[in-house]
Short mmCIF file of C-alpha atoms and ligand atoms in Angstrom, two decimals:
data_model
loop_
_atom_site.label_atom_id
_atom_site.label_comp_id
_atom_site.label_asym_id
_atom_site.label_seq_id
_atom_site.Cartn_x
_atom_site.Cartn_y
_atom_site.Cartn_z
CA MET C 3 116.94 103.52 110.24
CA THR C 4 118.08 107.12 110.39
CA ASN C 5 119.56 109.01 107.50
CA ASN C 6 121.85 110.79 109.94
CA VAL C 7 124.86 108.78 109.09
CA ASP C 8 127.88 108.75 111.35
CA ARG C 9 131.28 109.76 110.13
CA LEU C 10 132.99 107.03 108.10
CA ALA C 11 135.34 104.78 110.03
CA LEU C 12 137.82 105.24 107.20
CA PHE C 13 138.07 108.90 108.30
CA GLY C 14 138.16 108.23 112.04
CA GLY C 15 134.46 107.76 112.80
CA PRO C 16 133.03 104.84 114.80
CA MET C 17 132.90 101.46 113.06
CA ALA C 18 129.45 100.10 112.21
CA VAL C 19 130.44 96.55 113.12
CA THR C 20 132.50 96.02 116.24
CA ASP C 21 131.28 92.69 117.67
CA ALA C 22 133.05 89.47 116.72
CA PRO C 23 130.79 87.53 114.35
CA GLY C 24 130.73 84.35 116.44
CA ASP C 25 129.02 81.68 114.37
CA LEU C 26 127.08 84.13 112.22
CA PHE C 27 129.00 83.00 109.12
CA THR C 28 130.12 79.52 110.16
CA TRP C 29 129.32 76.95 107.48
CA PRO C 30 128.56 74.15 107.31
CA ILE C 31 126.84 73.81 110.66
CA VAL C 32 128.33 70.64 112.12
CA THR C 33 126.64 68.89 115.04
CA GLN C 34 127.03 65.60 116.85
CA GLU C 35 124.80 64.06 114.20
CA ASP C 36 127.43 64.74 111.49
CA GLU C 37 130.20 63.50 113.75
CA GLU C 38 128.39 60.25 114.51
CA ALA C 39 127.62 59.62 110.85
CA ALA C 40 131.28 60.12 109.94
CA LEU C 41 132.48 57.95 112.83
CA ASP C 42 130.18 55.15 111.77
CA VAL C 43 131.81 55.08 108.33
CA LEU C 44 135.29 55.14 109.86
CA ARG C 45 134.55 52.41 112.38
CA ARG C 46 132.99 50.16 109.77
CA GLY C 47 135.97 50.71 107.50
CA ALA C 48 133.51 51.77 104.80
CA MET C 49 135.36 54.83 103.48
CA SER C 50 135.66 53.48 99.95
CA GLY C 51 132.34 51.66 99.76
CA THR C 52 129.15 52.78 98.06
CA ASP C 53 126.40 51.84 100.52
CA VAL C 54 126.16 55.25 102.19
CA THR C 55 126.65 57.06 98.89
CA MET C 56 123.74 55.15 97.38
CA GLN C 57 121.56 56.11 100.35
CA PHE C 58 122.65 59.73 99.86
CA GLU C 59 121.67 59.40 96.19
CA SER C 60 118.23 58.11 97.23
CA ASP C 61 117.80 61.06 99.59
CA PHE C 62 118.75 63.40 96.76
CA LYS C 63 116.26 61.81 94.35
CA GLU C 64 113.50 62.16 96.87
CA TRP C 65 114.46 65.75 97.62
CA LEU C 66 114.63 66.87 93.98
CA LYS C 67 111.90 64.49 92.75
CA CYS C 68 114.08 63.15 89.96
CA ASP C 69 114.69 59.63 88.62
CA TYR C 70 118.47 59.36 88.93
CA ALA C 71 121.17 60.75 91.18
CA LEU C 72 124.83 59.74 90.99
CA GLY C 73 127.45 60.72 93.55
CA PHE C 74 130.91 62.00 92.54
CA ASN C 75 134.24 62.71 94.18
CA ASN C 76 133.78 66.40 93.32
CA GLY C 77 131.68 68.78 91.28
CA THR C 78 134.23 69.08 88.48
CA ALA C 79 133.99 65.33 87.82
CA SER C 80 130.18 65.48 87.85
CA LEU C 81 130.28 68.21 85.19
CA GLN C 82 132.71 66.26 83.03
CA ALA C 83 130.47 63.19 83.35
CA ALA C 84 127.38 65.28 82.56
CA MET C 85 129.04 66.46 79.35
CA PHE C 86 130.01 62.90 78.45
CA GLY C 87 126.50 61.82 79.39
CA CYS C 88 125.12 64.30 76.85
CA GLY C 89 127.33 62.79 74.16
CA VAL C 90 129.85 65.64 74.02
CA GLY C 91 132.90 64.39 72.11
CA ILE C 92 135.68 65.28 69.68
CA GLY C 93 135.07 68.52 67.80
CA ASP C 94 131.88 69.39 69.66
CA GLU C 95 131.17 72.78 71.19
CA VAL C 96 129.72 73.48 74.61
CA ILE C 97 128.28 76.91 75.36
CA CYS C 98 129.09 78.21 78.83
CA PRO C 99 128.88 81.65 80.46
CA SER C 100 132.21 83.46 80.65
CA VAL C 101 131.65 84.53 84.24
CA THR C 102 131.68 81.37 86.32
CA TYR C 103 134.10 79.02 88.03
CA TRP C 104 136.30 77.28 85.43
CA ALA C 105 134.83 73.79 85.97
CA SER C 106 131.57 74.81 84.28
CA GLY C 107 133.39 74.70 80.94
CA ALA C 108 136.98 73.49 81.15
CA PRO C 109 136.15 69.75 81.40
CA ALA C 110 135.06 69.94 77.74
CA TYR C 111 138.75 69.92 76.76
CA SER C 112 139.30 66.47 78.20
CA LEU C 113 136.51 65.15 75.94
CA GLY C 114 138.10 66.64 72.83
CA ALA C 115 135.46 69.36 72.77
CA THR C 116 135.71 73.13 73.10
CA VAL C 117 133.92 76.01 74.77
CA ALA C 118 132.02 78.91 73.21
CA PHE C 119 131.52 81.59 75.84
CA ALA C 120 128.19 83.33 76.30
CA ASP C 121 127.64 86.69 77.92
CA ILE C 122 125.80 87.07 81.20
CA ASP C 123 122.67 89.01 82.01
CA PRO C 124 123.67 92.14 83.98
CA VAL C 125 120.87 91.65 86.53
CA SER C 126 120.76 87.89 87.20
CA LEU C 127 124.51 87.49 86.45
CA CYS C 128 123.56 84.19 84.77
CA LEU C 129 123.82 83.16 81.14
CA ASP C 130 121.96 85.64 78.92
CA PRO C 131 119.39 83.67 76.86
CA ASN C 132 119.54 86.41 74.21
CA ASP C 133 123.21 85.70 73.58
CA LEU C 134 122.73 82.02 72.71
CA GLU C 135 121.74 81.97 69.07
CA ARG C 136 124.80 83.88 67.86
CA LEU C 137 127.00 81.18 69.39
CA ILE C 138 125.30 78.14 67.93
CA GLY C 139 127.21 76.41 65.15
CA GLU C 140 127.13 73.07 63.32
CA ARG C 141 128.90 71.32 66.17
CA THR C 142 127.19 72.89 69.19
CA LYS C 143 126.10 70.05 71.44
CA ALA C 144 125.22 71.41 74.86
CA ILE C 145 124.62 74.54 76.91
CA VAL C 146 125.96 74.75 80.46
CA VAL C 147 123.80 77.06 82.59
CA VAL C 148 125.14 78.31 85.93
CA HIS C 149 122.78 79.58 88.61
CA TYR C 150 125.36 82.14 89.59
CA PHE C 151 125.69 83.10 93.27
CA GLY C 152 122.43 81.24 93.92
CA HIS C 153 120.34 83.21 91.42
CA PRO C 154 118.17 80.99 89.19
CA ALA C 155 119.05 81.45 85.52
CA ASP C 156 116.16 82.30 83.20
CA MET C 157 115.52 78.70 82.18
CA ASP C 158 112.38 79.04 80.02
CA PRO C 159 113.98 80.93 77.12
CA ILE C 160 117.15 78.84 77.46
CA MET C 161 115.16 75.60 77.14
CA ALA C 162 113.27 77.07 74.17
CA VAL C 163 116.52 77.75 72.29
CA ALA C 164 117.85 74.31 73.23
CA ASP C 165 114.69 72.66 71.91
CA LYS C 166 114.84 74.64 68.69
CA TYR C 167 118.42 73.54 67.96
CA ASN C 168 118.21 70.10 69.58
CA LEU C 169 120.83 70.88 72.22
CA LYS C 170 121.27 69.38 75.67
CA VAL C 171 121.13 71.66 78.70
CA ILE C 172 123.42 70.99 81.65
CA GLU C 173 122.59 72.93 84.80
CA ASP C 174 125.63 73.66 86.97
CA VAL C 175 123.93 73.91 90.37
CA SER C 176 127.15 74.34 92.37
CA HIS C 177 126.03 77.77 93.66
CA ALA C 178 122.35 77.14 94.07
CA GLN C 179 121.28 73.83 95.63
CA GLY C 180 117.66 74.06 96.68
CA GLY C 181 116.94 77.11 94.53
CA VAL C 182 113.65 77.22 92.67
CA TYR C 183 112.76 78.62 89.23
CA LYS C 184 109.03 79.12 88.66
CA GLY C 185 108.13 76.28 90.97
CA ARG C 186 110.79 73.86 89.67
CA LYS C 187 113.87 72.85 91.66
CA LEU C 188 117.16 73.88 90.05
CA GLY C 189 118.97 70.95 88.48
CA THR C 190 115.77 69.28 87.29
CA ILE C 191 114.82 71.71 84.53
CA GLY C 192 117.56 70.98 81.99
CA HIS C 193 118.45 67.50 80.70
CA VAL C 194 120.94 66.99 83.51
CA GLY C 195 122.08 68.81 86.63
CA ALA C 196 125.61 68.59 88.03
CA MET C 197 126.96 70.27 91.11
CA SER C 198 129.73 70.66 93.59
CA LEU C 199 129.02 69.86 97.23
CA MET C 200 132.44 70.95 98.44
CA ALA C 201 132.70 72.49 101.88
CA GLY C 202 132.43 76.10 100.69
CA LYS C 203 129.16 75.70 98.81
CA SER C 204 125.56 76.18 99.97
CA LEU C 205 124.99 72.47 100.40
CA ALA C 206 128.37 71.77 101.98
CA VAL C 207 129.39 68.18 102.41
CA GLY C 208 133.14 67.97 101.91
CA GLU C 209 134.78 67.10 98.62
CA ALA C 210 131.83 65.72 96.67
CA GLY C 211 129.59 66.25 93.67
CA MET C 212 126.20 65.04 92.49
CA LEU C 213 124.65 64.47 89.07
CA VAL C 214 120.86 64.38 88.72
CA THR C 215 118.73 63.58 85.70
CA ASN C 216 115.50 61.98 84.51
CA ASP C 217 117.25 60.65 81.40
CA ARG C 218 118.36 57.02 81.70
CA GLU C 219 120.81 57.29 78.79
CA ILE C 220 122.60 60.31 80.33
CA TYR C 221 122.70 58.56 83.71
CA GLU C 222 124.16 55.37 82.26
CA ARG C 223 126.77 57.18 80.23
CA ALA C 224 127.81 59.27 83.25
CA LEU C 225 128.07 56.10 85.29
CA ALA C 226 130.03 54.22 82.61
CA PHE C 227 132.57 57.05 82.37
CA GLY C 228 133.97 56.81 85.88
CA HIS C 229 132.10 54.38 88.12
CA TYR C 230 133.64 51.06 87.08
CA GLU C 231 132.25 48.95 89.94
CA ARG C 232 128.72 50.09 89.17
CA TYR C 233 129.19 49.74 85.40
CA ASN C 234 127.86 46.21 85.39
CA ASN C 235 125.19 44.10 83.74
CA ASP C 236 122.40 46.34 85.05
CA ILE C 237 123.30 48.64 82.17
CA ARG C 238 120.43 48.71 79.67
CA SER C 239 121.95 50.76 76.87
CA ASP C 240 123.04 48.48 74.00
CA SER C 241 125.92 50.75 73.10
CA LEU C 242 127.33 50.51 76.64
CA LYS C 243 126.76 46.79 77.33
CA PRO C 244 129.83 45.40 75.55
CA PHE C 245 132.24 47.38 77.75
CA VAL C 246 131.02 46.77 81.28
CA GLY C 247 133.60 46.33 84.03
CA LEU C 248 136.03 49.09 83.12
CA PRO C 249 135.33 52.84 83.04
CA LEU C 250 135.03 54.31 79.55
CA GLY C 251 136.63 57.55 80.69
CA GLY C 252 139.55 55.91 82.43
CA ALA C 253 138.34 57.87 85.42
CA LYS C 254 137.40 57.01 88.98
CA HIS C 255 134.64 59.24 90.23
CA ARG C 256 133.39 57.56 93.41
CA MET C 257 132.37 59.77 96.32
CA HIS C 258 134.28 59.37 99.60
CA GLN C 259 131.80 57.91 102.06
CA LEU C 260 132.79 60.32 104.83
CA SER C 261 131.37 62.93 102.47
CA SER C 262 128.21 60.94 101.73
CA ALA C 263 127.61 60.29 105.42
CA VAL C 264 127.96 63.96 106.29
CA GLY C 265 125.94 64.80 103.19
CA ARG C 266 122.97 62.75 104.37
CA VAL C 267 122.91 64.68 107.64
CA GLN C 268 123.44 68.06 105.99
CA LEU C 269 120.64 67.41 103.50
CA ARG C 270 118.22 66.48 106.28
CA HIS C 271 118.65 69.99 107.76
CA TYR C 272 119.24 71.88 104.55
CA GLU C 273 115.77 73.24 103.78
CA ALA C 274 115.36 74.62 107.30
CA ARG C 275 118.84 76.18 107.37
CA GLN C 276 118.36 77.54 103.88
CA ALA C 277 115.08 79.15 104.93
CA GLU C 278 116.88 80.98 107.73
CA ILE C 279 119.63 82.14 105.35
CA ARG C 280 116.94 83.41 102.99
CA ARG C 281 115.24 85.40 105.74
CA ALA C 282 118.57 86.87 106.86
CA MET C 283 119.75 87.82 103.37
CA ASN C 284 116.42 89.29 102.37
CA TYR C 285 116.37 91.34 105.56
CA PHE C 286 119.86 92.69 104.79
CA TRP C 287 118.73 93.80 101.34
CA ASP C 288 115.41 95.19 102.57
CA LEU C 289 117.39 97.46 104.91
CA LEU C 290 119.32 98.86 101.93
CA GLU C 291 116.39 99.21 99.55
CA ASP C 292 116.47 103.03 99.59
CA VAL C 293 120.25 103.47 99.34
CA PRO C 294 121.51 104.90 96.04
CA GLY C 295 124.18 102.93 94.20
CA LEU C 296 123.33 99.62 95.85
CA ARG C 297 120.97 96.95 94.48
CA ALA C 298 120.17 93.50 95.67
CA HIS C 299 121.22 90.48 93.62
CA ARG C 300 118.13 88.39 94.28
CA THR C 301 115.49 86.82 92.13
CA THR C 302 112.62 88.91 90.82
CA GLN C 303 111.16 85.95 88.92
CA GLY C 304 108.07 85.80 91.14
CA SER C 305 106.99 84.23 94.42
CA ASP C 306 107.45 80.71 93.00
CA SER C 307 111.20 81.37 92.43
CA LEU C 308 113.81 81.29 95.19
CA MET C 309 117.53 81.94 95.53
CA GLY C 310 119.45 78.72 96.16
CA GLY C 311 121.32 79.05 99.44
CA TRP C 312 122.76 82.51 98.54
CA TYR C 313 126.20 81.00 97.86
CA ALA C 314 128.95 83.67 97.97
CA ALA C 315 126.31 86.40 98.06
CA HIS C 316 127.10 89.56 96.08
CA GLY C 317 125.43 92.89 95.42
CA HIS C 318 125.03 95.12 92.38
CA TYR C 319 126.86 98.44 92.32
CA VAL C 320 125.70 101.45 90.30
CA PRO C 321 128.61 103.93 90.32
CA GLU C 322 126.60 106.41 88.24
CA GLU C 323 124.43 107.03 91.31
CA LEU C 324 127.47 107.69 93.50
CA GLY C 325 129.27 110.28 91.43
CA GLY C 326 131.33 107.61 89.69
CA LEU C 327 132.89 106.33 92.92
CA SER C 328 134.88 103.19 92.16
CA VAL C 329 133.64 99.95 93.62
CA SER C 330 137.09 99.27 95.06
CA ARG C 331 137.05 102.56 96.99
CA PHE C 332 133.50 101.81 98.13
CA CYS C 333 134.56 98.37 99.39
CA GLU C 334 137.58 99.87 101.15
CA ALA C 335 135.21 102.11 103.13
CA VAL C 336 132.88 99.20 103.97
CA ARG C 337 135.82 97.08 105.14
CA ALA C 338 136.95 99.92 107.37
CA GLU C 339 133.51 99.73 109.01
CA GLY C 340 134.36 96.19 110.10
CA VAL C 341 133.04 94.11 107.18
CA GLN C 342 136.05 92.11 106.03
CA ASP C 343 134.12 90.18 103.35
CA CYS C 344 133.30 93.21 101.22
CA VAL C 345 135.57 92.82 98.20
CA PRO C 346 134.96 94.07 94.65
CA GLY C 347 134.46 91.89 91.58
CA CYS C 348 133.50 88.26 91.09
CA ASN C 349 134.90 85.45 88.92
CA LEU C 350 137.16 86.86 86.21
CA PRO C 351 135.77 86.28 82.70
CA LEU C 352 137.11 82.89 81.60
CA HIS C 353 137.55 83.86 77.96
CA THR C 354 140.39 86.18 78.99
CA HIS C 355 142.47 83.40 80.60
CA PRO C 356 145.36 81.99 78.52
CA LEU C 357 143.91 78.48 79.00
CA PHE C 358 141.13 79.56 76.65
CA GLN C 359 143.31 81.51 74.26
CA GLU C 360 146.70 79.92 73.61
CA ALA C 361 147.36 76.95 75.90
CA ASP C 362 148.24 73.80 73.98
CA VAL C 363 147.32 71.33 76.71
CA TYR C 364 147.52 68.08 74.75
CA ARG C 365 150.38 68.91 72.36
CA HIS C 366 148.25 69.23 69.24
CA GLY C 367 150.67 71.88 68.02
CA ARG C 368 147.91 74.49 68.26
CA PRO C 369 145.75 75.95 71.03
CA THR C 370 143.53 73.31 72.62
CA ARG C 371 140.54 75.64 72.33
CA ILE C 372 140.61 75.14 68.55
CA ALA C 373 142.54 71.86 68.32
CA ASN C 374 139.55 69.76 67.26
CA ALA C 375 137.10 72.51 66.45
CA ALA C 376 135.39 73.13 63.13
CA ARG C 377 135.84 76.89 63.60
CA ASP C 378 137.85 79.33 65.68
CA VAL C 379 135.40 79.87 68.55
CA ARG C 380 137.81 82.43 70.02
CA THR C 381 136.48 85.00 67.55
CA LEU C 382 133.14 84.85 69.39
CA ASP C 383 134.83 86.17 72.55
CA ALA C 384 134.97 89.72 71.17
CA ASN C 385 131.30 90.19 71.96
CA LEU C 386 131.05 89.66 75.73
CA PRO C 387 130.60 93.24 77.03
CA VAL C 388 128.76 92.44 80.27
CA SER C 389 131.21 89.71 81.29
CA ALA C 390 134.15 91.98 80.49
CA GLY C 391 132.87 94.85 82.62
CA ILE C 392 130.99 93.18 85.47
CA ALA C 393 133.82 93.33 88.02
CA ALA C 394 133.35 97.10 88.40
CA ARG C 395 129.67 96.62 89.21
CA VAL C 396 129.60 93.88 91.89
CA TYR C 397 131.01 93.25 95.35
CA ALA C 398 130.79 90.50 97.93
CA ILE C 399 128.40 90.96 100.84
CA PRO C 400 128.24 89.05 104.12
CA TRP C 401 126.72 85.58 103.71
CA PHE C 402 124.62 85.33 106.89
CA LYS C 403 123.85 81.85 108.12
CA HIS C 404 121.57 83.03 110.93
CA ASP C 405 118.70 85.48 110.99
CA ARG C 406 119.99 87.73 113.77
CA ARG C 407 118.34 91.04 113.13
CA GLU C 408 120.47 93.30 115.30
CA ALA C 409 123.73 92.02 113.85
CA ILE C 410 122.42 92.21 110.29
CA GLU C 411 121.37 95.81 110.90
CA ARG C 412 124.92 96.70 111.90
CA TYR C 413 126.35 95.09 108.75
CA ALA C 414 123.79 96.86 106.59
CA LEU C 415 124.71 100.15 108.28
CA ALA C 416 128.30 99.71 107.09
CA PHE C 417 127.14 99.58 103.47
CA ARG C 418 124.70 102.44 103.98
CA LYS C 419 127.38 104.67 105.51
CA ALA C 420 129.82 104.05 102.68
CA ALA C 421 127.22 104.76 100.00
CA LEU C 422 125.67 107.86 101.59
CA ASN C 423 129.11 109.37 102.25
CA TYR C 424 130.27 108.80 98.68
CA LYS C 425 131.23 112.41 98.15
CA GLU C 426 133.86 112.23 100.86
CA LEU C 427 135.17 109.02 99.36
CA LEU C 428 135.53 110.49 95.89
CA GLU C 429 138.47 112.44 97.21
CA GLY C 430 141.31 109.93 97.28
CA ASP C 431 139.55 107.53 94.90
CA ALA C 432 142.35 106.14 92.75
CA GLY C 433 139.81 104.21 90.65
CA ASN C 434 139.56 100.49 90.21
CA PRO C 435 142.71 98.40 89.72
CA SER C 436 143.04 96.75 86.30
CA THR C 437 141.79 93.42 87.60
CA MET C 438 139.33 92.76 90.37
CA GLY C 439 137.94 89.41 91.41
CA GLY C 440 139.68 86.11 90.83
CA TRP C 441 139.67 82.79 89.01
CA ASN C 442 138.10 81.28 92.11
CA MET C 443 136.38 82.66 95.20
CA PHE C 444 139.22 81.75 97.59
CA ASN C 445 141.76 84.27 98.81
CA ARG C 446 140.10 87.07 96.92
CA LYS C 447 140.99 90.50 98.26
C1 PLP Y 505 132.77 74.87 92.88
C2 PLP Y 505 132.26 74.87 91.50
C3 PLP Y 505 132.45 73.77 90.62
C4 PLP Y 505 133.40 72.65 90.88
O1 PLP Y 505 133.16 71.86 91.92
P1 PLP Y 505 134.34 71.14 92.78
O2 PLP Y 505 133.57 70.35 93.76
O3 PLP Y 505 135.16 72.21 93.38
O4 PLP Y 505 135.10 70.28 91.83
C5 PLP Y 505 131.84 73.82 89.38
N1 PLP Y 505 131.09 74.87 89.00
C6 PLP Y 505 130.90 75.94 89.79
C7 PLP Y 505 130.05 77.07 89.30
C8 PLP Y 505 131.50 75.99 91.05
O5 PLP Y 505 131.35 77.08 91.81
#
């Protein structure tokens, strides 16, 4: 690609991307196979059954090579059940990265537990293993690890700390289904994996979630919490046997079988589609390798590690290499080139939300975050510098679903133009707004 960059579209030059994207970003890919699977459930009147869901669970077990898989109505419920499965209860603490979707941590409240927020690693954007030990207290029970935007978290040192302190590790795989860390599939490295399969995620099924584990006790507890019709005499755990028939959590977590039916079809094609996404995304980043200010967010953990689906793909921004140009001004220029998806920031740091500071959800007469806690975990929030500042250093990039080289080159050109013309953009740069990103990845502009 030439270094002779055209005039920026923002200043009247030609746009880098002019063609309509067609199905370049369409996800999930729905074919007649999905439609027929869904129709079969409808015609059999099997929407609320479990036969298809249990087949989907079998497929999942085979795919991830794990002993147990349990379907859920959504990812949030699977995370709550994973926490309950790990024995999280009144007064316990769960460690969770501050930069993630709220459901990685918030379900702890409903179990009478609380959240201690960990900082993220500035490169992987996942939980920083070096920030764990400072957060561990008498009542720490579990660590929730998020493979953020598809990037595998550094699991080896996280598991080492968990072993040392006898903590459970819950992998939130909502962003990274099919990702691999040093030869091991994400979700199968910690004690339990839980994930969303909602329609916006990499493995997109509809409203659905999945819990996976090799630990029978965790599986049975997760099942007992919200799967009443399956909480029957097959239960082996002595502590659970006396209560069969009704859900311990007073919850109903069954997956809708339209989701499981579509899920079975989606999973059958997932590895092949994911491989194409990987080729496309890696090509995009390879094209930008030499551009100052821009860095790929992709695994450098070796050839036996892989990004999982590239959910909500983002890039790193290094303003120091672009004369201090704000990421919001940079994104404005990229959008003007015809790339609507280029927005600054990511998930806002959860520790700054009032839900984790003052909200008294259950009328304890004090903030829920400390209602049952042995200590004020809010004081630990003061030391989360990467989480607090990350929004100024990341931006969303196009999430290609097809490896179409010519189109990808045009998108990459938009980013290249904006970065190489940074000096022009500095004039009129009002700086970043006080908040960038959002509490979720919807409607973020
Ligand atoms: C989407 C998401 C969830 C929640 O899943 P739902 O299916 O929306 O309930 C949990 N954790 C992360 C990191 C997510 O992105």
